[in-house]
CSV table of C-alpha atoms in Angstrom, one decimal:
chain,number,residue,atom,x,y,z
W,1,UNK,CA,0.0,0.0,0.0
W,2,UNK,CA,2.9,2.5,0.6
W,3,UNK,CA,3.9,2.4,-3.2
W,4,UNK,CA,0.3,3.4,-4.4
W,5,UNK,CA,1.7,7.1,-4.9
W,6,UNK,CA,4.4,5.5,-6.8
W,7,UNK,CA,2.1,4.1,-8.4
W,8,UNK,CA,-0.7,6.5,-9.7
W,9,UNK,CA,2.3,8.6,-10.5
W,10,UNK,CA,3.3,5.8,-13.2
W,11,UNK,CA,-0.1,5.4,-13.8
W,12,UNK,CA,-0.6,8.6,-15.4
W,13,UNK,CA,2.8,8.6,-17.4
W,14,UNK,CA,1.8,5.7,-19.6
W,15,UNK,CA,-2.2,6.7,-19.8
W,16,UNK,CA,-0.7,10.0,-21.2
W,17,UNK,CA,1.1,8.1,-24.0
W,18,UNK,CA,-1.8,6.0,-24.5
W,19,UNK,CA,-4.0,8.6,-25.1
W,20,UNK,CA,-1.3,10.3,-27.3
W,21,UNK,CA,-0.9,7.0,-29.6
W,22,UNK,CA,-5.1,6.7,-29.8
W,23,UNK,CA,-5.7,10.3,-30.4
W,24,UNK,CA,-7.6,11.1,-33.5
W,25,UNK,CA,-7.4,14.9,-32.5
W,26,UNK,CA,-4.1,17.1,-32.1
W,27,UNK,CA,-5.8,19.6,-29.1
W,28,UNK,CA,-6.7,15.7,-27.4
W,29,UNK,CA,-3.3,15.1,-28.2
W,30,UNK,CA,-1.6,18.1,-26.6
W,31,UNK,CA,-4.2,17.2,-23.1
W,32,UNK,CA,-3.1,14.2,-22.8
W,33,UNK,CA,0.8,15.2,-23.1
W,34,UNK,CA,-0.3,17.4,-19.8
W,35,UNK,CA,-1.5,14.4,-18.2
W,36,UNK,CA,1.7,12.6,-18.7
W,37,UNK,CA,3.5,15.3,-17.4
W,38,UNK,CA,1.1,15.5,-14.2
W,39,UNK,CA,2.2,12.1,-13.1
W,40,UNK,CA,5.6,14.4,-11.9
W,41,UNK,CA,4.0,16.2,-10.0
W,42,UNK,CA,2.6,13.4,-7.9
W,43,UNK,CA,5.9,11.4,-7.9
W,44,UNK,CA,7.6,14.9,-6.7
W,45,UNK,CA,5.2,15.5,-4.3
W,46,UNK,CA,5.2,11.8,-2.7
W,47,UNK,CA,8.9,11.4,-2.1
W,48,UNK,CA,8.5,14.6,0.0
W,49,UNK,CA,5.8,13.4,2.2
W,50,UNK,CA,6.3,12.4,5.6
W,51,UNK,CA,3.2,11.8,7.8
W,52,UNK,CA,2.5,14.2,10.4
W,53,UNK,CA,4.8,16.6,9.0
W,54,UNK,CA,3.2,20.0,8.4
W,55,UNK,CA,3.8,22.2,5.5
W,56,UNK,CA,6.9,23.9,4.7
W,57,UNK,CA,5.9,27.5,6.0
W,58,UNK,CA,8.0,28.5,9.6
W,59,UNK,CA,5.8,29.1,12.5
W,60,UNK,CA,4.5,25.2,12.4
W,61,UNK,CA,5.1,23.2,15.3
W,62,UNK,CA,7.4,19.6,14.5
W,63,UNK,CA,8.7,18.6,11.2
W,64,UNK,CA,8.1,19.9,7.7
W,65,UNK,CA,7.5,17.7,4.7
W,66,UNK,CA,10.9,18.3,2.2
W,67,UNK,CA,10.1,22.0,0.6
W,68,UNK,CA,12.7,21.5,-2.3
W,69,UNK,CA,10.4,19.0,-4.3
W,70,UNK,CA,7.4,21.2,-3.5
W,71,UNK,CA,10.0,24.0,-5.4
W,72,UNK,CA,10.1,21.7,-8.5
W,73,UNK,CA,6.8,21.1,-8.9
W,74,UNK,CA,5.9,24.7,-8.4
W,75,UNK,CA,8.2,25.6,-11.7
W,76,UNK,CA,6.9,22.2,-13.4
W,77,UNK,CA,3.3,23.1,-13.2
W,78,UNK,CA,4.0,26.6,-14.5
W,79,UNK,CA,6.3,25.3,-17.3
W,80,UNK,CA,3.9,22.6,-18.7
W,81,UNK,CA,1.2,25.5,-18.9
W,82,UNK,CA,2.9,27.3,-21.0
W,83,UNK,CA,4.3,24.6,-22.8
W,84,UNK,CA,0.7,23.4,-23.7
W,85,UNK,CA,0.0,27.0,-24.9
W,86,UNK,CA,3.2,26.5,-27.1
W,87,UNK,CA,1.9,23.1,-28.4
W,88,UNK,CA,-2.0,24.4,-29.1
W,89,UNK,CA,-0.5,27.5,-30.7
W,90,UNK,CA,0.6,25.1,-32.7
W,91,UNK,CA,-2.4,23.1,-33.4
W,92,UNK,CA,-4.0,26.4,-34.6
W,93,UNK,CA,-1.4,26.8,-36.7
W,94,UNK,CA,-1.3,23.2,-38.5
W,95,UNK,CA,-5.4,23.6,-38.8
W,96,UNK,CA,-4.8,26.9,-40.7
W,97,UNK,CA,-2.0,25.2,-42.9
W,98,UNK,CA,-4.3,22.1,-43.8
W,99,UNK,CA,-7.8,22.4,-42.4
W,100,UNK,CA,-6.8,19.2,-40.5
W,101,UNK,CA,-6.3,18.2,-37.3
W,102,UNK,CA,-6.2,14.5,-37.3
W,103,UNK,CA,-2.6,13.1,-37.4
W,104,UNK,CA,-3.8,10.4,-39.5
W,105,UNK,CA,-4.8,13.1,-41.9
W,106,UNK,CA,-1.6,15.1,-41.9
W,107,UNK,CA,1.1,14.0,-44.5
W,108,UNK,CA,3.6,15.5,-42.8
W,109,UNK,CA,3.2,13.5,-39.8
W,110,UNK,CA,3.0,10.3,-41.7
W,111,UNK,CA,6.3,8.0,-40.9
P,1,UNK,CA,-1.6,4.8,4.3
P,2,UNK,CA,-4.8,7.2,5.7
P,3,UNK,CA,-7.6,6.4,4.1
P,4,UNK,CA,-7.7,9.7,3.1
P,5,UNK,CA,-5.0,9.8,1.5
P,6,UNK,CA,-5.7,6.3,-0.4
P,7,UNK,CA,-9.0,8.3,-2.0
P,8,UNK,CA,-7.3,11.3,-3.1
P,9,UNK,CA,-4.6,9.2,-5.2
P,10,UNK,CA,-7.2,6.9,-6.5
P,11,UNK,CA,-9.2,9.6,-7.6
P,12,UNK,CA,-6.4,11.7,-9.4
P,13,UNK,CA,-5.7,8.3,-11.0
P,14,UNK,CA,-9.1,7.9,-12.3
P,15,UNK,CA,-9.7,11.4,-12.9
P,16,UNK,CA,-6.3,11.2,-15.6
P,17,UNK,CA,-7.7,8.6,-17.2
P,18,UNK,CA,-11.1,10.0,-17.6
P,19,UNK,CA,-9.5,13.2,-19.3
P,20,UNK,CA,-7.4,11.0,-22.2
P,21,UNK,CA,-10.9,8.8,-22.4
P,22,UNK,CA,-13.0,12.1,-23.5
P,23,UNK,CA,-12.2,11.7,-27.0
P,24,UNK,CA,-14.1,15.1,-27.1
P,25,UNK,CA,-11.7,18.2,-26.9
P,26,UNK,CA,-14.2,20.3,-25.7
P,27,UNK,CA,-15.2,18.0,-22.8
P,28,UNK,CA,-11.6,17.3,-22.3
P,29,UNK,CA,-11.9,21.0,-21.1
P,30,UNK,CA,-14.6,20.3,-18.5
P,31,UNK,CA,-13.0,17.1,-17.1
P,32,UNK,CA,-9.2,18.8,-17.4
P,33,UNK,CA,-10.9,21.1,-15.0
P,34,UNK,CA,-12.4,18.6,-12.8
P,35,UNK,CA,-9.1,16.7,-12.9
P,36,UNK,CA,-7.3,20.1,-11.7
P,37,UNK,CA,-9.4,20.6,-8.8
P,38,UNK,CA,-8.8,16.6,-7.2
P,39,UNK,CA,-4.9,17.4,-8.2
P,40,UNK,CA,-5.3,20.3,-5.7
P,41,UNK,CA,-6.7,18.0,-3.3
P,42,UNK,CA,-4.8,15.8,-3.0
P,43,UNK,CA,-1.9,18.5,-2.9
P,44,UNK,CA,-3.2,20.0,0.1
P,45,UNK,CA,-3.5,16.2,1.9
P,46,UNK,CA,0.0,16.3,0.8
P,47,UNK,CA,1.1,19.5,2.6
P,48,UNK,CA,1.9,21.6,-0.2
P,49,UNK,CA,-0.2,24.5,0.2
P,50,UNK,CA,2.3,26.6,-2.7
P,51,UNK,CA,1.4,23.6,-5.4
P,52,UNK,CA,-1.6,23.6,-4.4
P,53,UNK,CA,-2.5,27.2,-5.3
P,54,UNK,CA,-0.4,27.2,-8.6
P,55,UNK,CA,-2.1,24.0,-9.9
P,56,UNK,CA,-5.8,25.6,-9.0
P,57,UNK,CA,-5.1,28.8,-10.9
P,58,UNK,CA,-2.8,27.0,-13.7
P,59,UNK,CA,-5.0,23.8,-14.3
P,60,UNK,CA,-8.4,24.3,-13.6
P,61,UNK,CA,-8.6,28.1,-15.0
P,62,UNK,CA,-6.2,28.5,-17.7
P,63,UNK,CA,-5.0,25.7,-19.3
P,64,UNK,CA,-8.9,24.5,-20.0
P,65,UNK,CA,-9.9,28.1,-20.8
P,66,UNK,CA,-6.8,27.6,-23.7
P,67,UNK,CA,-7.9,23.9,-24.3
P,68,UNK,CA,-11.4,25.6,-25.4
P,69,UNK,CA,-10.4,28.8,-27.1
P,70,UNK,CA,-7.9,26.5,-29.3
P,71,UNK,CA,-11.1,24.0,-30.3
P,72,UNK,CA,-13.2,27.5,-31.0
P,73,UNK,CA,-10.9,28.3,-33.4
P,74,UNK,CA,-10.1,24.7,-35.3
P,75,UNK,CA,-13.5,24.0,-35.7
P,76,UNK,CA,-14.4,27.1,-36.8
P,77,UNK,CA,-11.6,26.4,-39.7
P,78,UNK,CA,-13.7,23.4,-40.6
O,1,UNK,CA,3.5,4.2,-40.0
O,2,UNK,CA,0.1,2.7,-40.3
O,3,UNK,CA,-2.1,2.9,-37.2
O,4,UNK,CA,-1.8,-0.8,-36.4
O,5,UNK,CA,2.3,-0.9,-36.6
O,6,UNK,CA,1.8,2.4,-34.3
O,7,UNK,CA,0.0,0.4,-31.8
O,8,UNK,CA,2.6,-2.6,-31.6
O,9,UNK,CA,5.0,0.4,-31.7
O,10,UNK,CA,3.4,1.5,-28.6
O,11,UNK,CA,2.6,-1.9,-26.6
O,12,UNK,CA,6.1,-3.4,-26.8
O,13,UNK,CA,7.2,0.5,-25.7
O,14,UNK,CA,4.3,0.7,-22.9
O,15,UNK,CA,4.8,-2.4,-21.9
O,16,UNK,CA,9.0,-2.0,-21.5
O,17,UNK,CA,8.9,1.2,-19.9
O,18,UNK,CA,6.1,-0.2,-17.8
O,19,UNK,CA,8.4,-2.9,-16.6
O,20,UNK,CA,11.0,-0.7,-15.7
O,21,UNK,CA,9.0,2.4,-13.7
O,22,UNK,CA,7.7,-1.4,-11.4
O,23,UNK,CA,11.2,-1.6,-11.2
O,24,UNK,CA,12.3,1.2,-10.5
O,25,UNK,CA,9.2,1.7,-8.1
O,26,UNK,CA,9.6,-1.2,-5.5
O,27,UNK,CA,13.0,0.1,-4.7
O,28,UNK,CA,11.8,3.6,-3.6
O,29,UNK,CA,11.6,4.8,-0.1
O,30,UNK,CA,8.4,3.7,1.4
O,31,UNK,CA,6.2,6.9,1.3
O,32,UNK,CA,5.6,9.3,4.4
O,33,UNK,CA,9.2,8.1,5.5
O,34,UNK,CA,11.6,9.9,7.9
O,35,UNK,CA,14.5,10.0,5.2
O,36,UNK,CA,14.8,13.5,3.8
O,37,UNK,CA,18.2,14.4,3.1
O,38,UNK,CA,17.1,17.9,1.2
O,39,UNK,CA,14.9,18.9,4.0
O,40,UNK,CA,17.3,19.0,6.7
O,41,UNK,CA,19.6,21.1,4.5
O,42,UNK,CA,17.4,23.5,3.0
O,43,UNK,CA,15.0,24.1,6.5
O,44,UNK,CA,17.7,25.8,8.0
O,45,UNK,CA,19.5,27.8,5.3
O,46,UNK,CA,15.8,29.2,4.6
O,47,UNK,CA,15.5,30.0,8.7
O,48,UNK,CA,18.4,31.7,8.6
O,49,UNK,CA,17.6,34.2,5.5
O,50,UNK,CA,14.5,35.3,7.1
O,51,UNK,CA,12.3,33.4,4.8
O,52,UNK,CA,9.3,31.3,6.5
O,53,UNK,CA,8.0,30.2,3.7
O,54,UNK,CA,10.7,27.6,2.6
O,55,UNK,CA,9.6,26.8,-0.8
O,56,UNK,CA,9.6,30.5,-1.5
O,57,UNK,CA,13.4,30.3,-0.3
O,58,UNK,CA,14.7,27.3,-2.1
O,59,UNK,CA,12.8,28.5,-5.2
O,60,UNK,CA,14.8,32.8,-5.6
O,61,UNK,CA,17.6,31.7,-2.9
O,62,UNK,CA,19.2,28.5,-2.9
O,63,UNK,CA,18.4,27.1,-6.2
O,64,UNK,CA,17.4,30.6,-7.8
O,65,UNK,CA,19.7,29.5,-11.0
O,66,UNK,CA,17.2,26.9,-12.1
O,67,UNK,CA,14.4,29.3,-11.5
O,68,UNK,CA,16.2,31.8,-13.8
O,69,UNK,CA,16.1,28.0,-16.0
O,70,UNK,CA,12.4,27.8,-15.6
O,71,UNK,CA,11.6,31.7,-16.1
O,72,UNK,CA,13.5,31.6,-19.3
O,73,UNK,CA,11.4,28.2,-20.4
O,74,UNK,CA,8.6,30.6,-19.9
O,75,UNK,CA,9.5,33.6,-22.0
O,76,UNK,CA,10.6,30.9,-25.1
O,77,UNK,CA,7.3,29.6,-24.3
O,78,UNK,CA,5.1,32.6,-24.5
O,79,UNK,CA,7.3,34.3,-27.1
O,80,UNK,CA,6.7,31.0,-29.6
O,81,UNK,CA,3.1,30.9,-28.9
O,82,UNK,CA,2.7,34.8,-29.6
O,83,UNK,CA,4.2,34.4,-32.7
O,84,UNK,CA,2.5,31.3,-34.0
O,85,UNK,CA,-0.9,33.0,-32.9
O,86,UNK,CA,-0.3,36.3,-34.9
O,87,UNK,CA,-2.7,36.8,-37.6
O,88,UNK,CA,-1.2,36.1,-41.2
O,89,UNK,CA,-1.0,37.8,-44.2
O,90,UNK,CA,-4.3,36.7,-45.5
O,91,UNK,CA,-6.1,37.5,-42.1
O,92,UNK,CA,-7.9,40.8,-40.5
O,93,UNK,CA,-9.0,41.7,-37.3
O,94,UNK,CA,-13.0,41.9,-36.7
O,95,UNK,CA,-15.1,43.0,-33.6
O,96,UNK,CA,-18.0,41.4,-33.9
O,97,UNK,CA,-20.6,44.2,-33.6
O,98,UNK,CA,-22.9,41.9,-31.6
O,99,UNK,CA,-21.1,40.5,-28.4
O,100,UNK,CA,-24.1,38.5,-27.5
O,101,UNK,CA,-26.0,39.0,-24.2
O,102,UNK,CA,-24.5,38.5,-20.9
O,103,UNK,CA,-26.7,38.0,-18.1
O,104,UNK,CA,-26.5,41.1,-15.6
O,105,UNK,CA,-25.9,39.2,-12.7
O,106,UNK,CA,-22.6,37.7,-14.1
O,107,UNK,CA,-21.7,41.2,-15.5
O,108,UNK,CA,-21.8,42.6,-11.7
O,109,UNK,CA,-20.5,39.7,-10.2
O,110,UNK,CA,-17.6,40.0,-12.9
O,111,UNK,CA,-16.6,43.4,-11.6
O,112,UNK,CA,-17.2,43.0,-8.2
O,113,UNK,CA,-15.0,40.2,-8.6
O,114,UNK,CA,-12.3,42.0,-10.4
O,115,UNK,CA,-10.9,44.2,-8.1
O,116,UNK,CA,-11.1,42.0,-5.6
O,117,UNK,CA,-9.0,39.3,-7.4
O,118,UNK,CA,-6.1,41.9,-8.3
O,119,UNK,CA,-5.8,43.0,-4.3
O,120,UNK,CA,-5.8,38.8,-3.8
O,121,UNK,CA,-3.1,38.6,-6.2
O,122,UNK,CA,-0.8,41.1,-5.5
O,123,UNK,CA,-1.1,39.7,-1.9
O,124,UNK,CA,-0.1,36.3,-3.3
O,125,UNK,CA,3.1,38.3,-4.8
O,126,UNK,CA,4.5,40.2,-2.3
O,127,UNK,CA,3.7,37.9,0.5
O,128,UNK,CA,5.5,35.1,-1.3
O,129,UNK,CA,8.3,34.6,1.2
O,130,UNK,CA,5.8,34.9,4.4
O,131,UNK,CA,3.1,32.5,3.3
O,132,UNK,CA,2.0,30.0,0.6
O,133,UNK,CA,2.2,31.3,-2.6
O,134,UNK,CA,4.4,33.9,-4.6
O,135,UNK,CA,5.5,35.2,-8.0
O,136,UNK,CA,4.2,32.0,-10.1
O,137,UNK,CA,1.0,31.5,-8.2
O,138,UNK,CA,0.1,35.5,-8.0
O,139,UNK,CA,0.9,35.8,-11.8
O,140,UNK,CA,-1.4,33.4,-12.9
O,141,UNK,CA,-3.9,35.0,-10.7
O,142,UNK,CA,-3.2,38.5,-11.8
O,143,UNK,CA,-3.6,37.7,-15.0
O,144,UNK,CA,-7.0,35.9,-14.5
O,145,UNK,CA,-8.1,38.9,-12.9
O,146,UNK,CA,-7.4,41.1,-15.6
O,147,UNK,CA,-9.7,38.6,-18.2
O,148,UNK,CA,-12.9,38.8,-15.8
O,149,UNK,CA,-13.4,41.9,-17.5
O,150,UNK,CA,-14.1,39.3,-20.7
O,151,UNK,CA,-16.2,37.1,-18.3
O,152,UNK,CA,-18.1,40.5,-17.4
O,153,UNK,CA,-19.2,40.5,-20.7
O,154,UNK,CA,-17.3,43.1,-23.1
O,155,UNK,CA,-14.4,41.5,-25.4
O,156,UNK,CA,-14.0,45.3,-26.5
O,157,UNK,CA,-13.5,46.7,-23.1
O,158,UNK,CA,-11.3,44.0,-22.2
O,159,UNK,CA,-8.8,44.7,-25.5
O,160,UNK,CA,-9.2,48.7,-24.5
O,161,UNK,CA,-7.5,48.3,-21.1
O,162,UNK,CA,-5.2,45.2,-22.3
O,163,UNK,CA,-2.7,47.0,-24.7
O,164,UNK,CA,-1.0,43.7,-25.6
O,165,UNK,CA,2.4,45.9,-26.4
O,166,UNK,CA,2.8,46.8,-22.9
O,167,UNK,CA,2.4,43.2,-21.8
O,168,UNK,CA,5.0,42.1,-23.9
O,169,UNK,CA,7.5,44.9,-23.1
O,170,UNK,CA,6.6,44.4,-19.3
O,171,UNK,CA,7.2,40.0,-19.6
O,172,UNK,CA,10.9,41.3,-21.5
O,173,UNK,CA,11.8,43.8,-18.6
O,174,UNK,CA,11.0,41.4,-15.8
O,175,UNK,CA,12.9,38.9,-16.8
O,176,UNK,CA,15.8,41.0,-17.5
O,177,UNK,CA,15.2,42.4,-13.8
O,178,UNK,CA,16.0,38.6,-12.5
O,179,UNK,CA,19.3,38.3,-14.7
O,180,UNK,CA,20.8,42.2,-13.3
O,181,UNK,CA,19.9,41.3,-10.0
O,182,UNK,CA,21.5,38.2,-10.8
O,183,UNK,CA,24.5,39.6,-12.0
O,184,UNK,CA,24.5,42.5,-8.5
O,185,UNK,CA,25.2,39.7,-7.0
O,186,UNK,CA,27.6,38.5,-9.1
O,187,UNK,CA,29.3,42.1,-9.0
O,188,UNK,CA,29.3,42.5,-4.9
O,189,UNK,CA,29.6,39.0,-3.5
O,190,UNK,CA,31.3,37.0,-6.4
O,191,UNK,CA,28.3,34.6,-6.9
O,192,UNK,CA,25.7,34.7,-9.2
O,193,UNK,CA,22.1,35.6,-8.1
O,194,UNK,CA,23.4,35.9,-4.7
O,195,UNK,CA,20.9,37.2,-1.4
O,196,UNK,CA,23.0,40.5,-1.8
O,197,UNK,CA,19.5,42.7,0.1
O,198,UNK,CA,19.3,43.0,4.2
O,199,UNK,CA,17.3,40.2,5.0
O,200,UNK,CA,15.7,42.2,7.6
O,201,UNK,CA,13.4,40.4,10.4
O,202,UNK,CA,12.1,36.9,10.3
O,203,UNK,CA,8.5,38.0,9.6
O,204,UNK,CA,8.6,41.3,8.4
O,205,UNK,CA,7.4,42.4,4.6
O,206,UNK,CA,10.8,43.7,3.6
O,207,UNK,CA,12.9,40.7,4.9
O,208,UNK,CA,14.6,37.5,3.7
O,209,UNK,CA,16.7,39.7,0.7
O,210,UNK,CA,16.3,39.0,-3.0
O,211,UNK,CA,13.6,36.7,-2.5
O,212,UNK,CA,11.3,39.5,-1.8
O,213,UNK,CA,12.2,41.5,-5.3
O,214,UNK,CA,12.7,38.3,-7.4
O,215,UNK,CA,9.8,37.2,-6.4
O,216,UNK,CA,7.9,40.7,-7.5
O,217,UNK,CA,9.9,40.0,-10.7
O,218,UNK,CA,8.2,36.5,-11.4
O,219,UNK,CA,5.3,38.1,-10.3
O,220,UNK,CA,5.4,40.9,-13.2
O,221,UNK,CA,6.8,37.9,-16.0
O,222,UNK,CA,4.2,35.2,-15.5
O,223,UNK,CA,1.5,38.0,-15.2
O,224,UNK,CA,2.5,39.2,-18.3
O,225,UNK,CA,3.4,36.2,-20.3
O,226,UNK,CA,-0.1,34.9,-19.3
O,227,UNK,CA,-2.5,38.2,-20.6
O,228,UNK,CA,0.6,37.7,-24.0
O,229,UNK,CA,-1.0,34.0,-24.2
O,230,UNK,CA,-4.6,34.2,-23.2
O,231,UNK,CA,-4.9,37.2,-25.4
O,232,UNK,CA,-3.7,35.7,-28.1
O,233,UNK,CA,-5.8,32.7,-28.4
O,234,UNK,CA,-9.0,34.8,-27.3
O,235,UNK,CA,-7.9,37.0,-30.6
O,236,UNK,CA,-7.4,33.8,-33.0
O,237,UNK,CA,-11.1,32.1,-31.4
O,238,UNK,CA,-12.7,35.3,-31.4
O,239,UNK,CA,-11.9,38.3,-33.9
O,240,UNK,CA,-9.3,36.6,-35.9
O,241,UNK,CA,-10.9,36.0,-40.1
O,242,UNK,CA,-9.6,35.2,-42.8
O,243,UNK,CA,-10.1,37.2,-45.6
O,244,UNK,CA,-10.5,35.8,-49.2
């Protein structure tokens, strides 16, 4: 049971790629890259944790769970928001170009 | 493990896979937003009160407000 | 690659990289352990530069280099997606004449809610190093504020008070502001991004150094960099057309 934050954390990796190979939609596709990237945060966030520990601000009583992941997955969140506005700008972009925005549609993508 | 706790990961794993199940982008918004919200959850259970705030404004305001303003626009191309 | 050969692709990958993250997994400290080696390095080195909220401190103090890393991942970012989402050559502007009807209750709830969202943000910001929060979560909350205005019901009003121009200049200048305050430090102490301010008292508004103005700095870039983004795609899904 003390590895099911491990866990979901893997979880979400691979269910972000999964939806990235099945996608039929590049905005779906550019979603579900943000999931993958959520399971990082959880991970982070779990090898921090100690129970009973209160939150990294002074002025609590006892121990603090470890601040410098909570650090990383500040930036991370902030970074893969505006990564994902990087990647649907350029969705909009490819459905200008070819009034498509299936990858099976797009030449360009094909292998 | 607190039971707590237990629910909150469950959740965020179910909730993830919920959002890359919508095959509809402009649902994907709604549950992205959902899926924010138990991410901030389970933040807080986890003593991070700093994520916790960045991932409410960052993932259940903006990123779905892009996510539907990016489907306006394609599907107005079609 | 056919969409069959791309899911073998993807099973033999899944299923590797599955194997490995078990792995890798069943060897990791149990969670809610005792064992954290960065906590009881960082906890004190935050204490003792007048910085009670710790995150704040290991975020524009002790690893304020991979911030600057971060911020700069942020202007690429938002500097990419403003260019994609700039209308082409064979596009024009429109206002739609009509914005549609907005119910009057969301209109006054919009801007009772606006000023009251800015004052909650730029609490967030300068408060950083005191209590939860700071420059990245303030920013995104600043900007949110600003696009009520939209929610309040007038796409015109909002693009009146929203000179995009200024938004950009201001995202360029602040994060500039965290590379020379970088390099102050660089110039008094010998190390780069260095706590070169008083750090005052444990507490107080003005204390715990350059985490105070590097924070206002991160403040002023993700505020920025968010109105650059959200006002560019609310330009492409709303007044962008092509023209033929």
């Amino acid at each position: 049971m003390s590895l099911l934050p491990y866990f979901v954390a893997g979880w979400l990796l691979l269910i972000g790629c999964f939806g990235v190979v099945r996608s039929r939609d590049l905005v779906h596709t550019v979603v579900c890259v943000a999931i993958a990237q959520s399971g990082t945060y959880v991970l982070l966030l779990s090898i921090g944790f100690q129970y009973g520990a209160s939150a990294p601000v002074q002025g609590a009583p006892g121990p603090v769970v470890d601040p410098v992941v909570q650090a990383l997955t500040l930036t991370d969140i902030v970074v893969s928001a505006t990564v994902t506005a990087l990647l649907l700008a350029l969705v909009i972009q490819i459905a200008k170009r070819t009034d498509t925005v299936d990858p099976d549609e797009l030449d360009e993508l094909r292998g | 493990m607190t039971p707590l706790l237990v629910v909150a990961f469950l959740l965020v794993a179910a909730g993830g896979t919920t959002v890359v199940l919508t095959r509809e982008p402009s649902r994907q918004a709604v549950t992205l937003s959902v899926y924010g919200i138990l991410l901030t959850l389970l933040f807080v259970l986890l003593q991070a009160p700093d994520v916790a705030l960045s991932q409410v404004a960052v993932g259940s305001a903006v990123v779905p407000l892009m996510v539907l303003l990016a489907v306006r626009k394609v599907r107005g191309k079609r | 690659m056919t969409r069959s050969a791309r899911w073998i692709v993807f099973w033999l990958g899944a299923g590797g990289v599955g194997v490995l993250i078990v792995l890798a997994l069943l060897k990791m400290p149990s969670f809610g352990g005792l064992v954290h080696p960065y906590r009881e390095l960082s906890v004190p080195a935050a204490i003792g530069r007048s910085s009670p909220n710790i995150v704040s401190s290991v975020n524009f103090d002790q690893r304020a280099l991979d911030t600057l890393g971060e911020e700069t991942i942020l202007l690429g970012s938002v500097v990419g997606a403003a260019a994609l989402l700039r209308p082409s050559k064979d596009e024009r502007e429109q206002l739609d004449q009509d914005e549609g009807r907005v119910l009057e209750a969301t209109k006054l709830l919009g801007y009772l809610l606006l000023p009251v969202t800015l004052i909650v943000g730029a609490d967030v910001v300068t408060h950083g190093h005191l209590t939860p929060g700071g420059g990245f979560q303030g920013g995104v909350v600043l900007a949110t504020a600003v696009h009520l205005l939209y929610v309040a019901g007038s796409y015109k009003m909002l693009r009146r008070v929203r000179p995009k121009s200024w938004y950009q200049v201001a995202e360029a200048v602040a994060a500039g502001a965290f590379v020379v305050l970088g390099l102050v430090g660089l110039l008094l102490t010998g190390a780069f991004l260095a706590n070169i301010f008083p750090r005052g008292v444990l507490g107080d508004l003005f204390s715990s150094g350059t985490v105070f103005y590097l924070n206002v700095a991160v403040g002023a870039e993700v505020t920025s960099g968010v109105v650059v983004l959200l006002s560019g795609f609310l330009a492409q899904a709303l007044s962008v057309r092509e023209v033929r």
